[in-house]
Each structure stands twice: as structure tokens, then as C-alpha cells.
PDB file of C-alpha atoms and ligand atoms in Angstrom:
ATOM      1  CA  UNK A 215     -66.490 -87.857   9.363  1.00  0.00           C
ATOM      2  CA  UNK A 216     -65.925 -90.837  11.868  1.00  0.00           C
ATOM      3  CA  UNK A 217     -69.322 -91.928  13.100  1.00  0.00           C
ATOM      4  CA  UNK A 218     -70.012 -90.828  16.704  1.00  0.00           C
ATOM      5  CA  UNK A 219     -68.261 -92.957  19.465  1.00  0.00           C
ATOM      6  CA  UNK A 220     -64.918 -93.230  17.608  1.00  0.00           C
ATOM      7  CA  UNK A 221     -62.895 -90.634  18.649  1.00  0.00           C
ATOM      8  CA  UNK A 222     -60.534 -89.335  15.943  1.00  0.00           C
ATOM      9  CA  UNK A 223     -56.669 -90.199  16.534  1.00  0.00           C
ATOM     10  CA  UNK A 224     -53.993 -88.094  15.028  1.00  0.00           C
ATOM     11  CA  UNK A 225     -50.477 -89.993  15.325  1.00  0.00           C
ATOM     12  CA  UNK A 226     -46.990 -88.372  14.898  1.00  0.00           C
ATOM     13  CA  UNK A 227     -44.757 -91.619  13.767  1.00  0.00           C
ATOM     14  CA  UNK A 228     -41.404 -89.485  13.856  1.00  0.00           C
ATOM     15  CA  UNK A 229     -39.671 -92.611  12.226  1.00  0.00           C
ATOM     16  CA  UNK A 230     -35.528 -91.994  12.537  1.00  0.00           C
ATOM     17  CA  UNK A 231     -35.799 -88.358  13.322  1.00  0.00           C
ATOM     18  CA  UNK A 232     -35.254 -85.708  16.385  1.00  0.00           C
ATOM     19  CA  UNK A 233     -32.834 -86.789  19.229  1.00  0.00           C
ATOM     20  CA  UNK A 234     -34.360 -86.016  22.566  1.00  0.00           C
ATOM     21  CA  UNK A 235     -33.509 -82.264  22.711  1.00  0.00           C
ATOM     22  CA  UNK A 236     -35.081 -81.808  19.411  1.00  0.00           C
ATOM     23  CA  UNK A 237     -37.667 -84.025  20.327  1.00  0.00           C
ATOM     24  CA  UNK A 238     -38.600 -81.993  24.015  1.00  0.00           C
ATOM     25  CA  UNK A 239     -38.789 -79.089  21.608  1.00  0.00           C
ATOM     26  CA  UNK A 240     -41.140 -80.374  19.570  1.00  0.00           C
ATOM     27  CA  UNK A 241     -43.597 -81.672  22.397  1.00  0.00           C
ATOM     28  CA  UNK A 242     -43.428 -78.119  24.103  1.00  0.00           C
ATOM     29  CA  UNK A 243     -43.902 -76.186  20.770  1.00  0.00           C
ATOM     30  CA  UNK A 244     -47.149 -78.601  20.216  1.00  0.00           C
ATOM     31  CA  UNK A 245     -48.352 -77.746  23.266  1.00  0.00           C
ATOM     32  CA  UNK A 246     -48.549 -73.863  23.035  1.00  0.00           C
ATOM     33  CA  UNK A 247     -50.670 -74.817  19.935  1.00  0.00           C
ATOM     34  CA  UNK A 248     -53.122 -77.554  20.762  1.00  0.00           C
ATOM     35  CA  UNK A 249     -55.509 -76.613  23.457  1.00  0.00           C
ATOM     36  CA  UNK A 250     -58.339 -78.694  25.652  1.00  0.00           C
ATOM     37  CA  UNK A 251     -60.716 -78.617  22.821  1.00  0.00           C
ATOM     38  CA  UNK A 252     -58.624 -80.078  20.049  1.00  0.00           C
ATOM     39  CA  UNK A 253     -57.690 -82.617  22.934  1.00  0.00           C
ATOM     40  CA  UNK A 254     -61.233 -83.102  23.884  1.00  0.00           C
ATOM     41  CA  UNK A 255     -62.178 -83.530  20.012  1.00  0.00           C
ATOM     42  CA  UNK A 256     -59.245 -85.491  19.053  1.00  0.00           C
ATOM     43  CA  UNK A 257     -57.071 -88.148  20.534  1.00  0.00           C
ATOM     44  CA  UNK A 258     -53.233 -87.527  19.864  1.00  0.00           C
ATOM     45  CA  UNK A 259     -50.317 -89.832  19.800  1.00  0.00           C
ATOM     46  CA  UNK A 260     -46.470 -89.134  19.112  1.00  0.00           C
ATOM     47  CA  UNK A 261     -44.497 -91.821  17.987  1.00  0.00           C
ATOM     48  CA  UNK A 262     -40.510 -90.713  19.137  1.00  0.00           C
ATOM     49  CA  UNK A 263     -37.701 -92.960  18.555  1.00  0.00           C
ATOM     50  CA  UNK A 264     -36.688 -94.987  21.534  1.00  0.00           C
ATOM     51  CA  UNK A 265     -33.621 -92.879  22.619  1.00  0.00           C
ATOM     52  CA  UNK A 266     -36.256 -89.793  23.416  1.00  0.00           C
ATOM     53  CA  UNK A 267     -38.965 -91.980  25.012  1.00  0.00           C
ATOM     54  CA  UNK A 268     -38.269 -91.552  28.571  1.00  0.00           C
ATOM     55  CA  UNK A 269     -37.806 -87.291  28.236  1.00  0.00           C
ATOM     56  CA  UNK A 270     -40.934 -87.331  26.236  1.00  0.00           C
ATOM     57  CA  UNK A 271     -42.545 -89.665  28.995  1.00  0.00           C
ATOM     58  CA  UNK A 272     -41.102 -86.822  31.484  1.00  0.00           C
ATOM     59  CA  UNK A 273     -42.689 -83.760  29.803  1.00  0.00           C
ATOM     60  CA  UNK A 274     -45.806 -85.064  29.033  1.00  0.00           C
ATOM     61  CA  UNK A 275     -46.137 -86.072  32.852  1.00  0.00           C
ATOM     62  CA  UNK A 276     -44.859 -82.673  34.340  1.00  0.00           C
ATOM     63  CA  UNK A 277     -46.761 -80.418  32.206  1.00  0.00           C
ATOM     64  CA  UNK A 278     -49.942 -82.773  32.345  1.00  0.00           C
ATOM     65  CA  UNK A 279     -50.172 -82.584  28.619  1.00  0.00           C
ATOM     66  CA  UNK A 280     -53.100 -85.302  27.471  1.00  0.00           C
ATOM     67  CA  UNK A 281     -50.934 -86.681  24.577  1.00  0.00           C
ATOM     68  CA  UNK A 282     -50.404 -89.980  24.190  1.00  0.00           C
ATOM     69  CA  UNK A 283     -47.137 -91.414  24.221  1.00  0.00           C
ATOM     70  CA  UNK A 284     -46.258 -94.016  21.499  1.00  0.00           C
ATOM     71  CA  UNK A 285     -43.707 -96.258  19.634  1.00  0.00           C
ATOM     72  CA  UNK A 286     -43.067 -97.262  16.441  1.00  0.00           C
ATOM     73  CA  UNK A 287     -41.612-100.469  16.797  1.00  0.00           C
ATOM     74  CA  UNK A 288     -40.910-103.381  19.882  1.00  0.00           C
ATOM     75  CA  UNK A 289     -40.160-107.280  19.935  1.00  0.00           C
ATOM     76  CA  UNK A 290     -42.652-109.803  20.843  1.00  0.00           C
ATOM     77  CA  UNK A 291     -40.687-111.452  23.496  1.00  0.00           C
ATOM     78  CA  UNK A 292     -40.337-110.321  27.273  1.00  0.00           C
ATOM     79  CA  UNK A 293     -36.888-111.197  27.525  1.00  0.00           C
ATOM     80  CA  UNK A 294     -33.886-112.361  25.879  1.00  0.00           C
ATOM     81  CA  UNK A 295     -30.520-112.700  23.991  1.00  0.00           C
ATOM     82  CA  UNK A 296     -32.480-110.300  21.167  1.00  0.00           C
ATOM     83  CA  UNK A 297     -29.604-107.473  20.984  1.00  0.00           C
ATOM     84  CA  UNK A 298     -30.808-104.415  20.112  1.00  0.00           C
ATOM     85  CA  UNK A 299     -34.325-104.891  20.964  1.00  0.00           C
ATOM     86  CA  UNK A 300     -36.929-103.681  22.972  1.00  0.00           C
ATOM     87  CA  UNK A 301     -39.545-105.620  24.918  1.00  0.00           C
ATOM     88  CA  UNK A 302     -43.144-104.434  25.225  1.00  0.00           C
ATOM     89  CA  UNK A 303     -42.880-104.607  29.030  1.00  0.00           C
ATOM     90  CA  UNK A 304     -39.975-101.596  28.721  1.00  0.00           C
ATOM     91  CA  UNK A 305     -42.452 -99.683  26.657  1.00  0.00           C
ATOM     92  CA  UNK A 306     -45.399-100.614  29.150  1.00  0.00           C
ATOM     93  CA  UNK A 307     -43.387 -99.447  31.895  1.00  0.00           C
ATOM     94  CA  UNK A 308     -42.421 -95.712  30.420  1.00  0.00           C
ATOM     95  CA  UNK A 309     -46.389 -95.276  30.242  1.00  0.00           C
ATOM     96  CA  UNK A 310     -46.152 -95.624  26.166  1.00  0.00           C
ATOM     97  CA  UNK A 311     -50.485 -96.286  25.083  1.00  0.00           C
ATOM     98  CA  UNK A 312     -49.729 -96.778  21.401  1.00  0.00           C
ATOM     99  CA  UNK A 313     -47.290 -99.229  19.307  1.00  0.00           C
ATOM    100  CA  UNK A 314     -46.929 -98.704  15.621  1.00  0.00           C
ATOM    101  CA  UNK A 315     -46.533-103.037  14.514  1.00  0.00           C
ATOM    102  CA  UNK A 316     -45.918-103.603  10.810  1.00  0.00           C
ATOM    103  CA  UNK A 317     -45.108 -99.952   9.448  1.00  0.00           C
ATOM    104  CA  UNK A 318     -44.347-101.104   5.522  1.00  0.00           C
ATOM    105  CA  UNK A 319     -40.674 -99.871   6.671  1.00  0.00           C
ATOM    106  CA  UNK A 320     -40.180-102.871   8.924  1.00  0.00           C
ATOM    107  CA  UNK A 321     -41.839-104.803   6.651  1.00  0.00           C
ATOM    108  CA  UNK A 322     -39.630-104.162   3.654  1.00  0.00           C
ATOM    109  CA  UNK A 323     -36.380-103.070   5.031  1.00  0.00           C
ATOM    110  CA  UNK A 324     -35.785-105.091   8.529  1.00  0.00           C
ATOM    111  CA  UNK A 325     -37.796-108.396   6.912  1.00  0.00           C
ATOM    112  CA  UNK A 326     -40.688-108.456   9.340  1.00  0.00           C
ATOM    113  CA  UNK A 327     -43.056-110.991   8.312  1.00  0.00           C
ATOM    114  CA  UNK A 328     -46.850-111.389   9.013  1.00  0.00           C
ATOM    115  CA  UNK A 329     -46.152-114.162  11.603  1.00  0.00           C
ATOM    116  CA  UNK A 330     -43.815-111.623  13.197  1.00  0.00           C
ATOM    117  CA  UNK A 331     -46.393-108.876  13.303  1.00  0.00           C
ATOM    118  CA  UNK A 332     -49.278-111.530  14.747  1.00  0.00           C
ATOM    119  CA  UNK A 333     -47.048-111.826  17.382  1.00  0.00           C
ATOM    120  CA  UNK A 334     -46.044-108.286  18.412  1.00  0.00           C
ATOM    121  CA  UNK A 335     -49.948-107.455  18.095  1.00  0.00           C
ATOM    122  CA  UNK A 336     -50.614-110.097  21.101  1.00  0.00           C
ATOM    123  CA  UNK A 337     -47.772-108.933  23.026  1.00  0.00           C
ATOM    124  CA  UNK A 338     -48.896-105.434  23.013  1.00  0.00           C
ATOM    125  CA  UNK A 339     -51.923-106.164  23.442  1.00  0.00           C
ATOM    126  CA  UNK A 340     -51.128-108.321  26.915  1.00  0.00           C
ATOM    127  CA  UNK A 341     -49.133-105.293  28.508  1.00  0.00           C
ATOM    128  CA  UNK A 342     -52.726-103.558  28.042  1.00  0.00           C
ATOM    129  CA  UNK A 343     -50.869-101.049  25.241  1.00  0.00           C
ATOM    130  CA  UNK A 344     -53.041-100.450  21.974  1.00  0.00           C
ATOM    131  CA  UNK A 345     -51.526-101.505  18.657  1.00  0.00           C
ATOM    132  CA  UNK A 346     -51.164 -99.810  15.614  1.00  0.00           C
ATOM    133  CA  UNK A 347     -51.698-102.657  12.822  1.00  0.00           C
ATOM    134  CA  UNK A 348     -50.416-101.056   9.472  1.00  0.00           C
ATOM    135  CA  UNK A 349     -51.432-102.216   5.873  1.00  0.00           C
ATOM    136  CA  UNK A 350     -51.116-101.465   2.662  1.00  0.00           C
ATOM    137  CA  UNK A 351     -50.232-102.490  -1.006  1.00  0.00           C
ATOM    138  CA  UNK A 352     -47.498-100.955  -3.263  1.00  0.00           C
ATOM    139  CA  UNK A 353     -47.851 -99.465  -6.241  1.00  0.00           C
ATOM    140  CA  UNK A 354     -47.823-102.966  -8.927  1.00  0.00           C
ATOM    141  CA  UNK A 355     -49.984-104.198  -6.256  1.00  0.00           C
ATOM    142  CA  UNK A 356     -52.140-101.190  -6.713  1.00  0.00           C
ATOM    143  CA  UNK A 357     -51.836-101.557 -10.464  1.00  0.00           C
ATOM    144  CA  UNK A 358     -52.377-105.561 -10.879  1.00  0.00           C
ATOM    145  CA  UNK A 359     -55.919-104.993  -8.556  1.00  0.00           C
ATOM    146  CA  UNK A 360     -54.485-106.637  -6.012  1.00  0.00           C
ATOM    147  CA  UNK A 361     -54.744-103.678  -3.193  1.00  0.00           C
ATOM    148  CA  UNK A 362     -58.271-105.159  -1.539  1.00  0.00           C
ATOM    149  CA  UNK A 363     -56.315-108.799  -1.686  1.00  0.00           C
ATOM    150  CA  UNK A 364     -53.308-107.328  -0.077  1.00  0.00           C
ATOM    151  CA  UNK A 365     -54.138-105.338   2.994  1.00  0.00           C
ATOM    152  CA  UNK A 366     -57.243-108.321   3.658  1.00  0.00           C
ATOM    153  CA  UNK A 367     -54.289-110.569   3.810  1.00  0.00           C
ATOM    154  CA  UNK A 368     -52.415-108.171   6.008  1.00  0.00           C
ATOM    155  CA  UNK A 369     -54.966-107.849   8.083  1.00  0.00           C
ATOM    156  CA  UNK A 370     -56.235-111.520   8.940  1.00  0.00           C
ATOM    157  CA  UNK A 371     -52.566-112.369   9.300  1.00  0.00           C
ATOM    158  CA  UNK A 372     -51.753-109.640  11.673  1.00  0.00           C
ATOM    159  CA  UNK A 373     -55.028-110.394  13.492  1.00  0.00           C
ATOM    160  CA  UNK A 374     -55.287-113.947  13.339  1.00  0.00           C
ATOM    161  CA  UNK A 375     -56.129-115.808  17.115  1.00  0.00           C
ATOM    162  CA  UNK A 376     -56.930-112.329  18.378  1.00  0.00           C
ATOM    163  CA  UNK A 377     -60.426-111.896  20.591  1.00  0.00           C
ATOM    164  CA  UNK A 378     -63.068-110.116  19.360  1.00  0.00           C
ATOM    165  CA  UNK A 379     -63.111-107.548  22.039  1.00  0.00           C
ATOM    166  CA  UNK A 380     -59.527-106.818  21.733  1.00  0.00           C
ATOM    167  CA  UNK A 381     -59.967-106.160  17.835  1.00  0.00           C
ATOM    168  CA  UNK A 382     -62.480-103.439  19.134  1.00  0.00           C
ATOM    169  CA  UNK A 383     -60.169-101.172  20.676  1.00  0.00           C
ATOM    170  CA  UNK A 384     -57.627-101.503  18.335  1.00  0.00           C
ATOM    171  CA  UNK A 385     -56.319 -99.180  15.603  1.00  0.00           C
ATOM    172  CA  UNK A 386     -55.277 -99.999  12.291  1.00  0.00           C
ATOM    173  CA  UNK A 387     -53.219 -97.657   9.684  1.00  0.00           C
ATOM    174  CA  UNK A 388     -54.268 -98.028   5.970  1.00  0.00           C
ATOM    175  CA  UNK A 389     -51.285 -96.798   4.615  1.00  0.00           C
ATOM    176  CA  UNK A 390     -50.805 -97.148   0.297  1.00  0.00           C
ATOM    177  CA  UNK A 391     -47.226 -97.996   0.274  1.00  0.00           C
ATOM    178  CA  UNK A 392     -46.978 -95.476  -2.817  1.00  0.00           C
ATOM    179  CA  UNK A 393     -47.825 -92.390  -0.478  1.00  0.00           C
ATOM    180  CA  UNK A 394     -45.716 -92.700   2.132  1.00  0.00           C
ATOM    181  CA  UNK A 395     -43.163 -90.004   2.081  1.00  0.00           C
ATOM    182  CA  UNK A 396     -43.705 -89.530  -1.670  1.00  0.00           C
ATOM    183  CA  UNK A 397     -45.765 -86.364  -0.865  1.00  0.00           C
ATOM    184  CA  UNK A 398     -48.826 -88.357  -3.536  1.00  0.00           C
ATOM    185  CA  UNK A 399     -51.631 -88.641  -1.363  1.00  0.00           C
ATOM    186  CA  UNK A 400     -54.316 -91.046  -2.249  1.00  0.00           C
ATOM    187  CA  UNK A 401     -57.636 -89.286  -3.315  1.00  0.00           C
ATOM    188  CA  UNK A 402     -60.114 -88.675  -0.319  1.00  0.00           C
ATOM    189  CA  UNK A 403     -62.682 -91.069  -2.179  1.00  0.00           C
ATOM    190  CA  UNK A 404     -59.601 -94.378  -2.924  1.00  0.00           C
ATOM    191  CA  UNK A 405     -58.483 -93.783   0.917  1.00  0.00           C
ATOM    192  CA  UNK A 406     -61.731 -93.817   1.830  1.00  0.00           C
ATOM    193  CA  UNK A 407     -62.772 -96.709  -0.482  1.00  0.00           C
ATOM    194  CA  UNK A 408     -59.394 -98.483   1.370  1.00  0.00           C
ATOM    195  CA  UNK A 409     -60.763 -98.111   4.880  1.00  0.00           C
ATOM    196  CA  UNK A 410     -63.899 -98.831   4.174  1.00  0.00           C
ATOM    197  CA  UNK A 411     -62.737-102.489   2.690  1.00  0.00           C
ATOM    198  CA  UNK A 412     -60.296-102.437   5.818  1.00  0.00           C
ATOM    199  CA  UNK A 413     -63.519-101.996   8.440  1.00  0.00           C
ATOM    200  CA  UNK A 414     -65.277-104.991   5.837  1.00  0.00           C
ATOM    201  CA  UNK A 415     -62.468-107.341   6.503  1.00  0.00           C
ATOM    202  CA  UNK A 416     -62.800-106.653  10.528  1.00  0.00           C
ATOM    203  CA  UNK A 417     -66.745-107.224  10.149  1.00  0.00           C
ATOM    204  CA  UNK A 418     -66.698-110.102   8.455  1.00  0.00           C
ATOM    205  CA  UNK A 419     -63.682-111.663  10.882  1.00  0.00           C
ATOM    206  CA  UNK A 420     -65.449-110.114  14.558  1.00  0.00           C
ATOM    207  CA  UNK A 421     -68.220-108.956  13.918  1.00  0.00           C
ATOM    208  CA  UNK A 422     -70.327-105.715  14.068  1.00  0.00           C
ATOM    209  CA  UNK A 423     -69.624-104.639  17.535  1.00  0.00           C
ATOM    210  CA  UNK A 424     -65.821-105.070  16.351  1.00  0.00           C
ATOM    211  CA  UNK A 425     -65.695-103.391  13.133  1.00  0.00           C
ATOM    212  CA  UNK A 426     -68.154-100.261  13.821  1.00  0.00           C
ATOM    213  CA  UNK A 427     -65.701 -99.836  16.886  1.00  0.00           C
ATOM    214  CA  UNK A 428     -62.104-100.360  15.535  1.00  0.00           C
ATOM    215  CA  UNK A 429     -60.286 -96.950  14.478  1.00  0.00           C
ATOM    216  CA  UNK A 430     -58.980 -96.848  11.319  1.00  0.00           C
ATOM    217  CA  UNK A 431     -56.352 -94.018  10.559  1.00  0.00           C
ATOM    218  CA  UNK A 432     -54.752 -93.005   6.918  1.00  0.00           C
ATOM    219  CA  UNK A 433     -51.999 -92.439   6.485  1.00  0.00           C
ATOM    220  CA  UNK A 434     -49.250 -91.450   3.735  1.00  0.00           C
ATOM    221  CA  UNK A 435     -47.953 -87.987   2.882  1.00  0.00           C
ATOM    222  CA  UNK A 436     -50.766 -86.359   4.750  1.00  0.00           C
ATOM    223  CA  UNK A 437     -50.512 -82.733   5.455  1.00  0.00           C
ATOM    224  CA  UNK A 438     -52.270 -79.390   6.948  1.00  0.00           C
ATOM    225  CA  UNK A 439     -53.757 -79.155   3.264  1.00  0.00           C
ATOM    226  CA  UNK A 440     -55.213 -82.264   2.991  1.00  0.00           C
ATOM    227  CA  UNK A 441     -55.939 -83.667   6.149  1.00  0.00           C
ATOM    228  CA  UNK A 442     -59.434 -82.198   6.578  1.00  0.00           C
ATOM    229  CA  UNK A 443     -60.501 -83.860   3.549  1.00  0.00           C
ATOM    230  CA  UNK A 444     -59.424 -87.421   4.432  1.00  0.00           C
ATOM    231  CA  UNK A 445     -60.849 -87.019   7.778  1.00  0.00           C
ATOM    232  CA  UNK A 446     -63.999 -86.083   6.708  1.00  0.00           C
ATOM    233  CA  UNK A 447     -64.644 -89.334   4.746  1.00  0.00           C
ATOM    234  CA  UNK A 448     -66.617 -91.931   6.802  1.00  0.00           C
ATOM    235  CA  UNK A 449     -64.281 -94.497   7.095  1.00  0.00           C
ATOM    236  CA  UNK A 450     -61.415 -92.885   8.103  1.00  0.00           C
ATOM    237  CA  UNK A 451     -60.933 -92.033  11.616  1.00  0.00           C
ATOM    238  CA  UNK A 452     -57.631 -90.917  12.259  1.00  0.00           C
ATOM    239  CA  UNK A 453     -54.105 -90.224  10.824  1.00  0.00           C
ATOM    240  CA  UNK A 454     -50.775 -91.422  10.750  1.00  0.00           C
ATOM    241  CA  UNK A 455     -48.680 -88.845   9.686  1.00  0.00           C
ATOM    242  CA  UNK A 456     -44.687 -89.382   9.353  1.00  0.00           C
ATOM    243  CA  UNK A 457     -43.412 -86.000   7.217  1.00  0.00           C
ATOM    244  CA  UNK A 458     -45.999 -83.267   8.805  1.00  0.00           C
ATOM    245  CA  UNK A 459     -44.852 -84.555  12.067  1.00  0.00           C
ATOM    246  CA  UNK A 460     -42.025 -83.075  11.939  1.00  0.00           C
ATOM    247  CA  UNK A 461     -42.902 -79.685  12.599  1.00  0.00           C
ATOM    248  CA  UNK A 462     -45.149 -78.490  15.676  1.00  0.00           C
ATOM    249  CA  UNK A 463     -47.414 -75.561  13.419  1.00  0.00           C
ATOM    250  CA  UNK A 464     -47.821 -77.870  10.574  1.00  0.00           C
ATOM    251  CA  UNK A 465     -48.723 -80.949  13.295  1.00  0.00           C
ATOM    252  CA  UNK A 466     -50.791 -78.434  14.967  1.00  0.00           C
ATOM    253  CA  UNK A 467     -52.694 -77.650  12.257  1.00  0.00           C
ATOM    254  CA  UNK A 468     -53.529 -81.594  11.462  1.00  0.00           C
ATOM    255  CA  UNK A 469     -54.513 -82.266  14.978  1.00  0.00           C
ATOM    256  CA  UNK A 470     -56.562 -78.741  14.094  1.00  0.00           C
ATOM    257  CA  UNK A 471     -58.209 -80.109  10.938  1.00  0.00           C
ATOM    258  CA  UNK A 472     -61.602 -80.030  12.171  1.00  0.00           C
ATOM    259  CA  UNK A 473     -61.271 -75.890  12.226  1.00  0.00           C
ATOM    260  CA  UNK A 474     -59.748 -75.613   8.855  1.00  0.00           C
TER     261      UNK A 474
HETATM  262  P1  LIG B 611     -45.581 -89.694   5.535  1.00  0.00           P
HETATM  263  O1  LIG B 611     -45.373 -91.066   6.409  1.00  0.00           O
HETATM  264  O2  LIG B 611     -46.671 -88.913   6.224  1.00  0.00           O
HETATM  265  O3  LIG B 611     -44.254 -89.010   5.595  1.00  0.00           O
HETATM  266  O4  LIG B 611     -45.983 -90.121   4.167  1.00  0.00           O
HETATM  267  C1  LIG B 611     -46.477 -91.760   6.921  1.00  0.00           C
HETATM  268  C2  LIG B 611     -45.993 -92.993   7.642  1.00  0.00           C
HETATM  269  O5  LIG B 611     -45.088 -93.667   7.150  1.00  0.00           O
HETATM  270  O6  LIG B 611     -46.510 -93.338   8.725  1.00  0.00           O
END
């Protein structure tokens, strides 16, 4: 269970799913099933893709619902000849709390490197927006021992020249590149074993203060099954869920873990 003072946060990273009308459907559905107390015990965050930002943005405000509005993905510059991008000032602006920065999809498909991520985190963090620093090792990684080695040098990269303060309130994913969207989970004692390292490696770059504060989600194939588990280990204070996002029961029933 995530000591006292770190409030739990259960992400929906929808990845390249749901146009807007799916995505308004989704949102509304979630909200017949997730009431004040799951919102009081539980921070939530959905991740749309850009095209259904704004509607989201425009539910969520008219029907007062207290989830926080995220993205997966943004550029580190303001401005620019950068076609196809999106600025963290445009996310800013449409009230979006939460970026996703260095999901192992950018990473290994669009080429995003650790200097790139560094620099998305400080951009996100200077429009006052909290990032979501993902890590993780694949599975030869896993195999050759190099997993601790991996998402330390993830980590230090992605956080390098940031303040201590700032690494405080941020949030990063542990997420074993072998889980995601496999539906193989990694045990509630290795994901726990994971964070644990991941809060070590914040400790021993900022501090106490830093790394007893920092959230620290899971993430990879986890479902309404499992999630109760995961969460219940020490280390782990959150979720990012892709697959079991999808669906507003199954969702419902993640945010829901602590009742299961
Ligand atoms: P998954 O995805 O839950 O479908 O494994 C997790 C993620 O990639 O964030």
C-alpha cells in the first residue's frame, strides 16, 4: 500500500484508440461508475489522443468530473517548423495536468532518445503540467540482469538538471517492456522489487524528501484482476494502464481496486 501522503494515481494511457465520440462515451460511462470516494481515495488521469483532447477537456469541465486530463505525448519546443507536433503550451492551455514522456512506444518506434525525453520533462514541467517519466527494460535486458542498470539509466537521463523539488511532485511509470500489452504481468513481489529500486535511484539523486514523495505507478497489462495486488505492494503507488482502459466497467473497477 502507498505510504500515507502519496495519493494513489490510476492513469488511462488510451495510446491510438477511441476518436472523440468514442472517447466522450467513455468519460461519461466512467463517471456513472466512479463516485466521490474513489475520487477522494484515488487520483485519476485519462490519457486521450490529441484529436479528443479538447471534447474531453469540455466534459470533464461541464459535468465537474475531478478527473484529470492527460497526454501521452508533446514536443519540447514552444514553437516551430516541427510539423505534426504539439507544444506543451497547447496542452497547458486545454487544462491537460498529466504528460506521459518516454512511453517505451516512443522510445522504440518514433526514435525518442533520453536527451529527447530530458527535455520534454523540463518543458512540462515549466507550463506547471506534471510528467509522467516511463522506464523499463525488455525482456534480454530482463534476462542478461541488466533491468536495475536499465531503468537507473533511464531515470538519471530523463531527470538529469532537474530540481529537487520538482522531482517531488513528479510521477514516474515502471513499466517492464515485456508486459505491456502482452497480457504477462510482472509478479506483485518483481514490480514491486522494480519500484522500489526506481524510488532508490530518486533517493540517492534528491534526496529523502524527493524520493519518499515521488509517485511511482506500474504499469503493463494490468487489469481488474490484478490490480489490487500490485497496488498493495509498498512501492507502488499508482497505475498506468493502456488495455483495461479501454473499457469504462473494467477501468472502473481498477480505479475501484481498493474495494475488491
Ligand atoms: P497495457 O499498456 O496495460 O495494455 O499493457 C500499458 C502501457 O503501455 O502504458
Amino acid at each position: 500500500m502507498a505510504e500515507q501522503g502519496r495519493k494513489p494515481l490510476i492513469s488511462g494511457n488510451w495510446k491510438m484508440h477511441l476518436n472523440h465520440f468514442e472517447a466522450i462515451q467513455l468519460v461519461q460511462t466512467l463517471s456513472y461508475e466512479v463516485d466521490k470516494d474513489d475520487y477522494e481515495a484515488v487520483d485519476v488521469s485519462v490519457h486521450p489522443p490529441f484529436t479528443d483532447i479538447r471534447s474531453i477537456q469540455t466534459i470533464l469541465d461541464a459535468d465537474r468530473l475531478p478527473i484529470l486530463l492527460g497526454a501521452q505525448h508533446c514536443h519540447f519546443e514552444s514553437k516551430g517548423a516541427f510539423t505534426g507536433e504539439v507544444a506543451p503550451e497547447m496542452l497547458a492551455k486545454l487544462n491537460v495536468k498529466l504528460v506521459i514522456v518516454g512511453h517505451s512506444e516512443r522510445r522504440e518506434i518514433f526514435g525518442e532518445t533520453d536527451e529527447m525525453v530530458n527535455a520534454k520533462v523540463k518543458a512540462i514541467l515549466k507550463q506547471d503540467m506534471t510528467p509522467i517519466l516511463c522506464c523499463g527494460e525488455t525482456l534480454d535486458e530482463r534476462e542478461a540482469g541488466q533491468a536495475e542498470s536499465k531503468v537507473e539509466t533511464q531515470i538519471l537521463a530523463g531527470l538529469h538538471g532537474v530540481g529537487k523539488e520538482a522531482i517531488a511532485g513528479l510521477v514516474i511509470a515502471y513499466e517492464p517492456i515485456w508486459a505491456i500489452g502482452t497480457g504477462v504481468t510482472a509478479t506483485p513481489e518483481d514490480a514491486q522489487t522494480m519500484c522500489a529500486h526506481v524510488r532508490s535511484v530518486v533517493r540517492a539523486k534528491a534526496g529523502d524528501e524527493a524520493a519518499d514523495a515521488v509517485r511511482i505507478q506500474y504499469g503493463g497489462s494490468v487489469k481488474p484482476g490484478n490490480a489490487a495486488e500490485l497496488m498493495g505492494q509498498a512501492d507502488i503507488d499508482g497505475a498506468l494502464v493502456g488495455g483495461a482502459s479501454l473499457e469504462a466497467p473494467g477501468f472502473a473497477r481498477i480505479v475501484k481496486y481498493r474495494l475488491s
